Amino acid sequence: MLHGLQLLQQGIEGGISASLQESLVSAGRLQLNLFRLQLVLMLACYVWAAFWTHRVACNVRALGAKGLDDSPGWAVGWYAVPVMNLVRPLRSMAQIWLGSAAPARWQKLATPRLLVAWWCFWIAGNLSYWFVTQYLQPEHTFQGLHTQQMLLLSGQALNLASAALFLLVVQRLTRMQMEEHARQQATEPAPARTLADAFVA
């Protein structure tokens, strides 16, 4: 994409030429192939994230958290519901996080800043891409295409930041649940089967 931006900038400054037109066509093909690869990788990551979200949603209940608003299925399903997917996934993830940190008193805790930051970048990146692809109709000029590519690149940067923050959420939340599970196992000598036995590491 950066190479394409450089070519468009050349067109803005010096106009079209046969060699520039050929380079733009080649860069367009490369960008299309990279987009297809990105789409496949993105879908694979979404599937993995869905399984992970379902697992931690089950785990937080096994750890003893009560009164959560969403079932493990809905913790995943809200992402696919228009409008509701702007707020409900964050609330669901926040309750999983808080319930893992303090199963007996999670309602009294505030949403962690890490989750808020992840969600803000996630929403900003998706809205940016949606706006560019659905509403921004640039003129077929070098300047118009350059503006569109710059906005797409900004959206990509937001999505990368969101992905990095989500990986941090995965790391911390998984570790939190493992530590809480170990603590409960150490402080509960009862041999009878408990909810904690359903915990999935």
mmCIF file of C-alpha atoms in Angstrom:
data_model
loop_
_atom_site.group_PDB
_atom_site.id
_atom_site.type_symbol
_atom_site.label_atom_id
_atom_site.label_comp_id
_atom_site.label_asym_id
_atom_site.label_seq_id
_atom_site.Cartn_x
_atom_site.Cartn_y
_atom_site.Cartn_z
ATOM 1 C CA MET A 1 0.000 0.000 0.000
ATOM 2 C CA LEU A 2 2.879 2.373 0.743
ATOM 3 C CA HIS A 3 4.327 1.705 -2.713
ATOM 4 C CA GLY A 4 0.948 2.507 -4.221
ATOM 5 C CA LEU A 5 0.838 5.783 -2.293
ATOM 6 C CA GLN A 6 4.253 6.716 -3.664
ATOM 7 C CA LEU A 7 3.085 6.025 -7.203
ATOM 8 C CA LEU A 8 -0.061 8.098 -6.697
ATOM 9 C CA GLN A 9 2.058 10.927 -5.326
ATOM 10 C CA GLN A 10 4.194 10.753 -8.466
ATOM 11 C CA GLY A 11 1.029 11.044 -10.530
ATOM 12 C CA ILE A 12 -0.102 14.081 -8.557
ATOM 13 C CA GLU A 13 3.239 15.796 -9.068
ATOM 14 C CA GLY A 14 4.124 14.770 -12.622
ATOM 15 C CA GLY A 15 0.971 13.510 -14.316
ATOM 16 C CA ILE A 16 0.322 10.162 -15.983
ATOM 17 C CA SER A 17 2.821 8.305 -18.099
ATOM 18 C CA ALA A 18 2.951 4.869 -19.682
ATOM 19 C CA SER A 19 5.494 3.568 -17.169
ATOM 20 C CA LEU A 20 3.568 5.014 -14.232
ATOM 21 C CA GLN A 21 0.324 3.499 -15.489
ATOM 22 C CA GLU A 22 1.968 0.084 -15.765
ATOM 23 C CA SER A 23 3.416 0.426 -12.264
ATOM 24 C CA LEU A 24 0.002 1.373 -10.871
ATOM 25 C CA VAL A 25 -1.624 -1.691 -12.465
ATOM 26 C CA SER A 26 1.080 -3.929 -11.008
ATOM 27 C CA ALA A 27 0.751 -2.317 -7.578
ATOM 28 C CA GLY A 28 -3.032 -2.750 -7.742
ATOM 29 C CA ARG A 29 -2.697 -6.485 -8.423
ATOM 30 C CA LEU A 30 -0.255 -6.862 -5.543
ATOM 31 C CA GLN A 31 -2.530 -4.943 -3.192
ATOM 32 C CA LEU A 32 -5.499 -7.111 -4.207
ATOM 33 C CA ASN A 33 -3.558 -10.323 -3.496
ATOM 34 C CA LEU A 34 -2.379 -8.977 -0.141
ATOM 35 C CA PHE A 35 -5.955 -8.053 0.709
ATOM 36 C CA ARG A 36 -7.106 -11.593 -0.046
ATOM 37 C CA LEU A 37 -4.368 -13.005 2.170
ATOM 38 C CA GLN A 38 -5.275 -10.560 4.916
ATOM 39 C CA LEU A 39 -8.927 -11.591 4.671
ATOM 40 C CA VAL A 40 -8.081 -15.289 5.096
ATOM 41 C CA LEU A 41 -5.813 -14.569 8.078
ATOM 42 C CA MET A 42 -8.408 -12.258 9.605
ATOM 43 C CA LEU A 43 -11.148 -14.900 9.380
ATOM 44 C CA ALA A 44 -8.836 -17.471 10.983
ATOM 45 C CA CYS A 45 -8.096 -15.036 13.824
ATOM 46 C CA TYR A 46 -11.813 -14.337 14.298
ATOM 47 C CA VAL A 47 -12.542 -18.058 14.634
ATOM 48 C CA TRP A 48 -9.724 -18.478 17.160
ATOM 49 C CA ALA A 49 -10.886 -15.404 19.128
ATOM 50 C CA ALA A 50 -14.459 -16.736 19.186
ATOM 51 C CA PHE A 51 -13.354 -20.078 20.663
ATOM 52 C CA TRP A 52 -11.156 -18.295 23.215
ATOM 53 C CA THR A 53 -13.965 -15.924 24.239
ATOM 54 C CA HIS A 54 -16.369 -18.827 24.696
ATOM 55 C CA ARG A 55 -13.810 -20.690 26.805
ATOM 56 C CA VAL A 56 -13.055 -17.808 29.186
ATOM 57 C CA ALA A 57 -16.802 -17.105 29.482
ATOM 58 C CA CYS A 58 -17.286 -20.709 30.632
ATOM 59 C CA ASN A 59 -14.273 -20.506 32.923
ATOM 60 C CA VAL A 60 -15.464 -17.410 34.764
ATOM 61 C CA ARG A 61 -18.630 -19.257 35.752
ATOM 62 C CA ALA A 62 -16.607 -22.277 36.823
ATOM 63 C CA LEU A 63 -14.615 -19.934 39.060
ATOM 64 C CA GLY A 64 -17.832 -18.968 40.846
ATOM 65 C CA ALA A 65 -18.866 -15.645 39.301
ATOM 66 C CA LYS A 66 -22.628 -15.090 39.470
ATOM 67 C CA GLY A 67 -25.019 -12.704 37.774
ATOM 68 C CA LEU A 68 -23.239 -12.251 34.442
ATOM 69 C CA ASP A 69 -25.536 -10.779 31.802
ATOM 70 C CA ASP A 70 -24.466 -12.894 28.827
ATOM 71 C CA SER A 71 -24.079 -16.623 28.319
ATOM 72 C CA PRO A 72 -20.863 -17.921 26.739
ATOM 73 C CA GLY A 73 -22.704 -18.192 23.444
ATOM 74 C CA TRP A 74 -23.861 -14.576 23.523
ATOM 75 C CA ALA A 75 -20.412 -13.405 24.594
ATOM 76 C CA VAL A 76 -19.424 -14.470 21.075
ATOM 77 C CA GLY A 77 -22.730 -13.875 19.309
ATOM 78 C CA TRP A 78 -23.030 -10.156 20.074
ATOM 79 C CA TYR A 79 -20.237 -9.423 17.604
ATOM 80 C CA ALA A 80 -22.573 -10.452 14.770
ATOM 81 C CA VAL A 81 -25.606 -8.387 15.837
ATOM 82 C CA PRO A 82 -25.756 -4.965 14.118
ATOM 83 C CA VAL A 83 -25.806 -1.901 16.405
ATOM 84 C CA MET A 84 -25.582 -4.071 19.527
ATOM 85 C CA ASN A 85 -22.091 -5.090 18.469
ATOM 86 C CA LEU A 86 -20.974 -1.546 19.255
ATOM 87 C CA VAL A 87 -21.454 -1.957 23.022
ATOM 88 C CA ARG A 88 -22.454 -5.450 24.149
ATOM 89 C CA PRO A 89 -19.185 -7.291 23.377
ATOM 90 C CA LEU A 90 -17.273 -4.821 25.544
ATOM 91 C CA ARG A 91 -19.723 -5.227 28.412
ATOM 92 C CA SER A 92 -19.552 -8.996 28.127
ATOM 93 C CA MET A 93 -15.740 -9.023 28.053
ATOM 94 C CA ALA A 94 -15.587 -6.594 30.975
ATOM 95 C CA GLN A 95 -17.794 -8.861 33.090
ATOM 96 C CA ILE A 96 -15.640 -11.880 32.209
ATOM 97 C CA TRP A 97 -12.519 -9.936 33.205
ATOM 98 C CA LEU A 98 -13.971 -8.640 36.482
ATOM 99 C CA GLY A 99 -15.521 -12.002 37.347
ATOM 100 C CA SER A 100 -12.137 -13.636 36.835
ATOM 101 C CA ALA A 101 -10.381 -11.042 39.003
ATOM 102 C CA ALA A 102 -12.876 -11.219 41.881
ATOM 103 C CA PRO A 103 -15.634 -13.842 41.360
ATOM 104 C CA ALA A 104 -17.452 -12.954 44.585
ATOM 105 C CA ARG A 105 -17.550 -9.166 44.168
ATOM 106 C CA TRP A 106 -16.988 -8.406 40.495
ATOM 107 C CA GLN A 107 -20.025 -6.080 40.295
ATOM 108 C CA LYS A 108 -18.224 -3.547 42.502
ATOM 109 C CA LEU A 109 -15.211 -3.225 40.192
ATOM 110 C CA ALA A 110 -14.698 -0.783 37.324
ATOM 111 C CA THR A 111 -13.999 -1.719 33.714
ATOM 112 C CA PRO A 112 -10.210 -1.919 33.145
ATOM 113 C CA ARG A 113 -8.654 0.771 30.956
ATOM 114 C CA LEU A 114 -7.015 -1.901 28.819
ATOM 115 C CA LEU A 115 -10.414 -3.180 27.703
ATOM 116 C CA VAL A 116 -11.664 0.340 26.998
ATOM 117 C CA ALA A 117 -8.562 1.132 24.926
ATOM 118 C CA TRP A 118 -8.856 -2.140 22.963
ATOM 119 C CA TRP A 119 -12.504 -1.496 22.217
ATOM 120 C CA CYS A 120 -11.973 2.130 21.170
ATOM 121 C CA PHE A 121 -9.308 1.104 18.663
ATOM 122 C CA TRP A 122 -11.485 -1.787 17.448
ATOM 123 C CA ILE A 123 -14.515 0.451 16.829
ATOM 124 C CA ALA A 124 -12.427 3.258 15.287
ATOM 125 C CA GLY A 125 -10.668 0.880 12.895
ATOM 126 C CA ASN A 126 -13.875 -0.786 11.746
ATOM 127 C CA LEU A 127 -15.794 2.465 11.367
ATOM 128 C CA SER A 128 -12.910 3.965 9.395
ATOM 129 C CA TYR A 129 -12.847 1.056 6.959
ATOM 130 C CA TRP A 130 -16.656 1.030 6.708
ATOM 131 C CA PHE A 131 -16.755 4.757 5.946
ATOM 132 C CA VAL A 132 -14.071 4.548 3.257
ATOM 133 C CA THR A 133 -15.573 1.551 1.475
ATOM 134 C CA GLN A 134 -19.259 2.496 1.780
ATOM 135 C CA TYR A 135 -19.471 6.292 1.667
ATOM 136 C CA LEU A 136 -16.243 7.743 0.360
ATOM 137 C CA GLN A 137 -16.466 7.775 -3.425
ATOM 138 C CA PRO A 138 -13.283 9.505 -4.578
ATOM 139 C CA GLU A 139 -13.008 11.023 -7.992
ATOM 140 C CA HIS A 140 -10.895 8.970 -10.368
ATOM 141 C CA THR A 141 -7.977 11.321 -9.963
ATOM 142 C CA PHE A 142 -4.593 10.803 -8.384
ATOM 143 C CA GLN A 143 -5.547 13.126 -5.542
ATOM 144 C CA GLY A 144 -8.827 11.341 -4.832
ATOM 145 C CA LEU A 145 -7.269 7.886 -4.899
ATOM 146 C CA HIS A 146 -4.373 9.091 -2.762
ATOM 147 C CA THR A 147 -6.806 10.378 -0.119
ATOM 148 C CA GLN A 148 -8.702 7.094 -0.128
ATOM 149 C CA GLN A 149 -5.510 5.068 0.274
ATOM 150 C CA MET A 150 -4.339 7.281 3.142
ATOM 151 C CA LEU A 151 -7.633 6.729 4.981
ATOM 152 C CA LEU A 152 -7.436 2.988 4.393
ATOM 153 C CA LEU A 153 -3.883 2.971 5.722
ATOM 154 C CA SER A 154 -5.029 4.845 8.832
ATOM 155 C CA GLY A 155 -7.755 2.253 9.365
ATOM 156 C CA GLN A 156 -5.190 -0.521 9.021
ATOM 157 C CA ALA A 157 -3.049 1.128 11.705
ATOM 158 C CA LEU A 158 -6.035 1.332 14.054
ATOM 159 C CA ASN A 159 -6.852 -2.332 13.464
ATOM 160 C CA LEU A 160 -3.252 -3.361 14.130
ATOM 161 C CA ALA A 161 -3.297 -1.434 17.402
ATOM 162 C CA SER A 162 -6.590 -3.107 18.303
ATOM 163 C CA ALA A 163 -5.143 -6.555 17.534
ATOM 164 C CA ALA A 164 -2.070 -5.880 19.680
ATOM 165 C CA LEU A 165 -4.240 -4.755 22.596
ATOM 166 C CA PHE A 166 -6.494 -7.790 22.201
ATOM 167 C CA LEU A 167 -3.487 -10.103 22.414
ATOM 168 C CA LEU A 168 -2.578 -8.340 25.652
ATOM 169 C CA VAL A 169 -6.134 -8.886 26.899
ATOM 170 C CA VAL A 170 -5.876 -12.584 26.017
ATOM 171 C CA GLN A 171 -2.565 -12.931 27.840
ATOM 172 C CA ARG A 172 -3.658 -11.139 31.009
ATOM 173 C CA LEU A 173 -7.143 -12.625 31.231
ATOM 174 C CA THR A 174 -5.909 -16.178 30.641
ATOM 175 C CA ARG A 175 -3.216 -15.751 33.297
ATOM 176 C CA MET A 176 -5.735 -14.206 35.681
ATOM 177 C CA GLN A 177 -8.077 -17.174 35.353
ATOM 178 C CA MET A 178 -5.245 -19.654 35.778
ATOM 179 C CA GLU A 179 -4.067 -17.895 38.950
ATOM 180 C CA GLU A 180 -7.581 -17.673 40.389
ATOM 181 C CA HIS A 181 -8.177 -21.340 39.627
ATOM 182 C CA ALA A 182 -4.897 -22.302 41.337
ATOM 183 C CA ARG A 183 -5.791 -20.144 44.357
ATOM 184 C CA GLN A 184 -9.195 -21.786 44.695
ATOM 185 C CA GLN A 185 -7.720 -25.243 44.376
ATOM 186 C CA ALA A 186 -5.213 -24.445 47.119
ATOM 187 C CA THR A 187 -7.796 -23.021 49.532
ATOM 188 C CA GLU A 188 -10.599 -25.564 48.954
ATOM 189 C CA PRO A 189 -9.653 -28.898 50.544
ATOM 190 C CA ALA A 190 -13.083 -30.442 49.940
ATOM 191 C CA PRO A 191 -12.730 -33.587 47.818
ATOM 192 C CA ALA A 192 -16.216 -33.208 46.374
ATOM 193 C CA ARG A 193 -16.532 -32.067 42.757
ATOM 194 C CA THR A 194 -17.029 -28.302 42.440
ATOM 195 C CA LEU A 195 -17.659 -25.821 39.689
ATOM 196 C CA ALA A 196 -13.924 -25.188 39.547
ATOM 197 C CA ASP A 197 -13.474 -28.735 38.223
ATOM 198 C CA ALA A 198 -15.076 -27.567 34.989
ATOM 199 C CA PHE A 199 -12.321 -25.017 34.442
ATOM 200 C CA VAL A 200 -10.585 -25.332 31.083
ATOM 201 C CA ALA A 201 -6.929 -24.299 31.085
#
